[in-house]
GROMACS .gro file of C-alpha atoms in nm:
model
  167
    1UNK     CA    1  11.279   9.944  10.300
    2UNK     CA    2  11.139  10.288  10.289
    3UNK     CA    3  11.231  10.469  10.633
    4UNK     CA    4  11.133  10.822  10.634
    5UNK     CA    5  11.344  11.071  10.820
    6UNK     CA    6  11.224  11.118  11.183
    7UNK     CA    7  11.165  11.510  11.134
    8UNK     CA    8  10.998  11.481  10.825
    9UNK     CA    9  10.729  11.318  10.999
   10UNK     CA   10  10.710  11.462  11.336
   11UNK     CA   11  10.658  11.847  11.148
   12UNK     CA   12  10.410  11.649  10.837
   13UNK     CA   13  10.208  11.472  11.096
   14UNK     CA   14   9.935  11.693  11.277
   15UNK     CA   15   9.791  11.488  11.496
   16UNK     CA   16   9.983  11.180  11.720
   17UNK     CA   17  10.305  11.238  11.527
   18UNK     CA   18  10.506  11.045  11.801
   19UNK     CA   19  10.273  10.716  11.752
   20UNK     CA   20  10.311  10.718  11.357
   21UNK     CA   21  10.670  10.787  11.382
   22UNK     CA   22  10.715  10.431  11.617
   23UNK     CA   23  10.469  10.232  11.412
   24UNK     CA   24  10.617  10.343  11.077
   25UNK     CA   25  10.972  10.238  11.222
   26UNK     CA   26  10.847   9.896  11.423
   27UNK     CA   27  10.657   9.800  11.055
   28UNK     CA   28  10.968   9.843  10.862
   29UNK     CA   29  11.194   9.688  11.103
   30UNK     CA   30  10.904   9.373  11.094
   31UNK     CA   31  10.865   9.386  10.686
   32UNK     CA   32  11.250   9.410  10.692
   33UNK     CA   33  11.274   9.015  10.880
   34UNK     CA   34  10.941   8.878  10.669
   35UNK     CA   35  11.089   8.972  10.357
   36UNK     CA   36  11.486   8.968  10.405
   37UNK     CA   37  11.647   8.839  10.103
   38UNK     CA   38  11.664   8.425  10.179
   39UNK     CA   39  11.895   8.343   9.844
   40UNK     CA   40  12.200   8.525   9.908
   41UNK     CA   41  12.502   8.400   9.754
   42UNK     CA   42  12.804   8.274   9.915
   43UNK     CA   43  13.116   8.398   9.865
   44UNK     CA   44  13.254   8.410   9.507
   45UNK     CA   45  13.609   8.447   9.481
   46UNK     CA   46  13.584   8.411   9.090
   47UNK     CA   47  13.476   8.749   9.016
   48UNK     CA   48  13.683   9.011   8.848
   49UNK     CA   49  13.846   9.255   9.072
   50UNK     CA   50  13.701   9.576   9.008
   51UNK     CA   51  14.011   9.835   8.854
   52UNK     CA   52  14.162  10.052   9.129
   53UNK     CA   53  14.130  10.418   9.096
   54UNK     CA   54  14.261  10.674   9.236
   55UNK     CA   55  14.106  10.919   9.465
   56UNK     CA   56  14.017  11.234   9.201
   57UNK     CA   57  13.882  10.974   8.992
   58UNK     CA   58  13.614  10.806   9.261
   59UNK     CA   59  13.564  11.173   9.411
   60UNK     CA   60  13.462  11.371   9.068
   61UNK     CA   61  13.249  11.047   8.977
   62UNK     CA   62  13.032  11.050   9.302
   63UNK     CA   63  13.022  11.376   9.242
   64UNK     CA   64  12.868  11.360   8.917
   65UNK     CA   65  12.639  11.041   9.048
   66UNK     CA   66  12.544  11.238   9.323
   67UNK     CA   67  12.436  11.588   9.126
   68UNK     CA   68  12.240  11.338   8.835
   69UNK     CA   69  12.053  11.147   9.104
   70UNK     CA   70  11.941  11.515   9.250
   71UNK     CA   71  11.840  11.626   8.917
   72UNK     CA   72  11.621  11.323   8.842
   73UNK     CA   73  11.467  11.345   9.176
   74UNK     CA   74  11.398  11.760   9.176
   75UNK     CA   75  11.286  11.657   8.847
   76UNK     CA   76  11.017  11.411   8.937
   77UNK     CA   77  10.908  11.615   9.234
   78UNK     CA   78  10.835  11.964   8.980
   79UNK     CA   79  10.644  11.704   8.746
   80UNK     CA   80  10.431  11.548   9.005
   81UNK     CA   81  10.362  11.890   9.157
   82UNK     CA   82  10.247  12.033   8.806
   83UNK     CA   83  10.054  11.699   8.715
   84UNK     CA   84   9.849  11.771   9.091
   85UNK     CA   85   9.803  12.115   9.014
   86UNK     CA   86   9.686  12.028   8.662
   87UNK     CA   87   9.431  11.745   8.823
   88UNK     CA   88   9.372  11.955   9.144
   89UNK     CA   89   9.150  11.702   9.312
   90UNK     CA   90   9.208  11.598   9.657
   91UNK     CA   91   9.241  11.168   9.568
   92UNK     CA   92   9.491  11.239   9.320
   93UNK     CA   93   9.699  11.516   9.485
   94UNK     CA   94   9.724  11.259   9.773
   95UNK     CA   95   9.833  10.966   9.621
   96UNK     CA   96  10.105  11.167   9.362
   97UNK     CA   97  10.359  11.345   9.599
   98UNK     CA   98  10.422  11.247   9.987
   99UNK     CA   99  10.399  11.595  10.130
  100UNK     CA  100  10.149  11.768   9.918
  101UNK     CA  101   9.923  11.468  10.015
  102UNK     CA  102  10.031  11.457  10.405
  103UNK     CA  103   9.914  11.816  10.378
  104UNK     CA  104   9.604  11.742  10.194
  105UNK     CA  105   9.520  11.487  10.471
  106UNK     CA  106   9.583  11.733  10.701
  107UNK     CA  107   9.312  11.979  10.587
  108UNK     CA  108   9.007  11.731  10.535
  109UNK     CA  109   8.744  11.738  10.736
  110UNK     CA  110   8.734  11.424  10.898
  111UNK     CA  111   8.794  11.259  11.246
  112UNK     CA  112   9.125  11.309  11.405
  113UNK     CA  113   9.141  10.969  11.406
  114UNK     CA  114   9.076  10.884  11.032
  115UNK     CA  115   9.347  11.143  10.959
  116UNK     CA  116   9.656  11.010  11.156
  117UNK     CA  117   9.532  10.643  11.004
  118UNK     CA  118   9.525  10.796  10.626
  119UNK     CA  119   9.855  10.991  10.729
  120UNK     CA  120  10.077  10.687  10.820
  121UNK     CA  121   9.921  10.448  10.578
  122UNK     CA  122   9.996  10.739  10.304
  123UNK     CA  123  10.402  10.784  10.475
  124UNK     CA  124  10.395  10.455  10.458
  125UNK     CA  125  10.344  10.365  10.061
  126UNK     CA  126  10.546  10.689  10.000
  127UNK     CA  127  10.322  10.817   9.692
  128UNK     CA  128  10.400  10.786   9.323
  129UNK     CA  129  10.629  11.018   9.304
  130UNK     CA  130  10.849  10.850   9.570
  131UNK     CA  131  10.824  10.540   9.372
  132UNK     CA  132  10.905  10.681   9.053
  133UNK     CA  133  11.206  10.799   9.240
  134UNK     CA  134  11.313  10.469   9.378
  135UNK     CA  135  11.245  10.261   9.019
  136UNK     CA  136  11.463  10.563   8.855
  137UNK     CA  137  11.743  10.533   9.098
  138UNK     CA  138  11.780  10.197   9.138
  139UNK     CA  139  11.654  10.091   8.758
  140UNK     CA  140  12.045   9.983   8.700
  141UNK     CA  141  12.074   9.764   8.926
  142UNK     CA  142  11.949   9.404   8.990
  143UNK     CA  143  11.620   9.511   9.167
  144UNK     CA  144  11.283   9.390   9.148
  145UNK     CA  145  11.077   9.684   9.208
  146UNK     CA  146  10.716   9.459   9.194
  147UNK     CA  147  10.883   9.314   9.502
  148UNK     CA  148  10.919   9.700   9.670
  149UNK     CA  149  10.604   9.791   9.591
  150UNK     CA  150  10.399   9.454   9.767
  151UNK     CA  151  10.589   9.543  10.039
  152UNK     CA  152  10.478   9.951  10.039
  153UNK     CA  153  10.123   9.827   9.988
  154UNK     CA  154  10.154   9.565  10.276
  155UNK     CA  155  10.321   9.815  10.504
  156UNK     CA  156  10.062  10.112  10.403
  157UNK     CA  157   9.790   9.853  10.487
  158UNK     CA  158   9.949   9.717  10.832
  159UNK     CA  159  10.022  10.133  10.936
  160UNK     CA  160   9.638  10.219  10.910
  161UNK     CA  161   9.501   9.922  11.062
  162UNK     CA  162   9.760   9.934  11.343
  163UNK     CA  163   9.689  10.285  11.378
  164UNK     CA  164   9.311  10.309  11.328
  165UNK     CA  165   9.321  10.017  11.670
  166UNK     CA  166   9.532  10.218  11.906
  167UNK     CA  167   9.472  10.571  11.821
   0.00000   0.00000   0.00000
């Protein structure tokens, strides 16, 4: 699920920020039930127990975790934002980093309308660099990120259509 944070939208979102905010939530609450995960294991009491350590040990390590996954992401957000800047056209500088494209939304010159359907349809799919976040975080572990991003497309799709009606 991709569930952006509440503020984020209502100050990104010009115009009906109230209407993307419950349509972004009621989508991924509905793509959360159509896609659950349907083959999840019982119980295995056969696994290894995992080794106990002791508090300095877990603390310093999600410490560590915690500073590398901030790295990686500041990382991918300066290289998207100096890709855009290199590119500097409106398509791409949408579709590469969430905010720069909100805001790039924000200042075309189309209907008010058009722009709050492009605008939750774009918060919806996240933008590459989000993605490139996600695949990066989550890379060692068993998920299938094809699987993520059908479901950002779907949900981008349903957010401007749903949108575009009821605006």
């Amino acid at each position: 699920c991709h569930f952006s944070n509440p503020i984020f939208i209502l100050t990104m979102i010009k115009t009906k920020p109230l209407l993307v905010l419950a349509i972004h939530y009621s989508l991924n609450i509905i793509i959360g039930i159509i896609f659950k995960n349907k083959n999840i294991p019982l119980k295995n009491n056969d696994k290894p127990k995992p080794e106990m350590k002791n508090f300095f040990q877990v603390f310093t390590s999600s410490i560590k975790n915690s500073m590398e996954n901030s790295l990686f992401i500041l990382g991918v957000i300066v290289f998207f934002f100096m890709i855009s800047s290199i590119i500097n056209t409106p398509i791409t500088n949408i579709f590469l980093e969430l905010s720069q494209g909100l805001n790039y939304i924000s200042l075309m010159n189309i209907s008010d309308k058009l722009k709050t359907a492009l605008a939750g349809a774009l918060l919806s799919f996240g933008g590459f660099s989000v993605h490139l976040q996600t695949y990066g975080i989550l890379s060692d572990m068993n998920f299938k990120y094809i699987k993520y991003l059908k479901t950002r497309i779907f949900h981008s799709l349903l957010s401007f259509i749903i949108i575009f009606i009821i605006f």
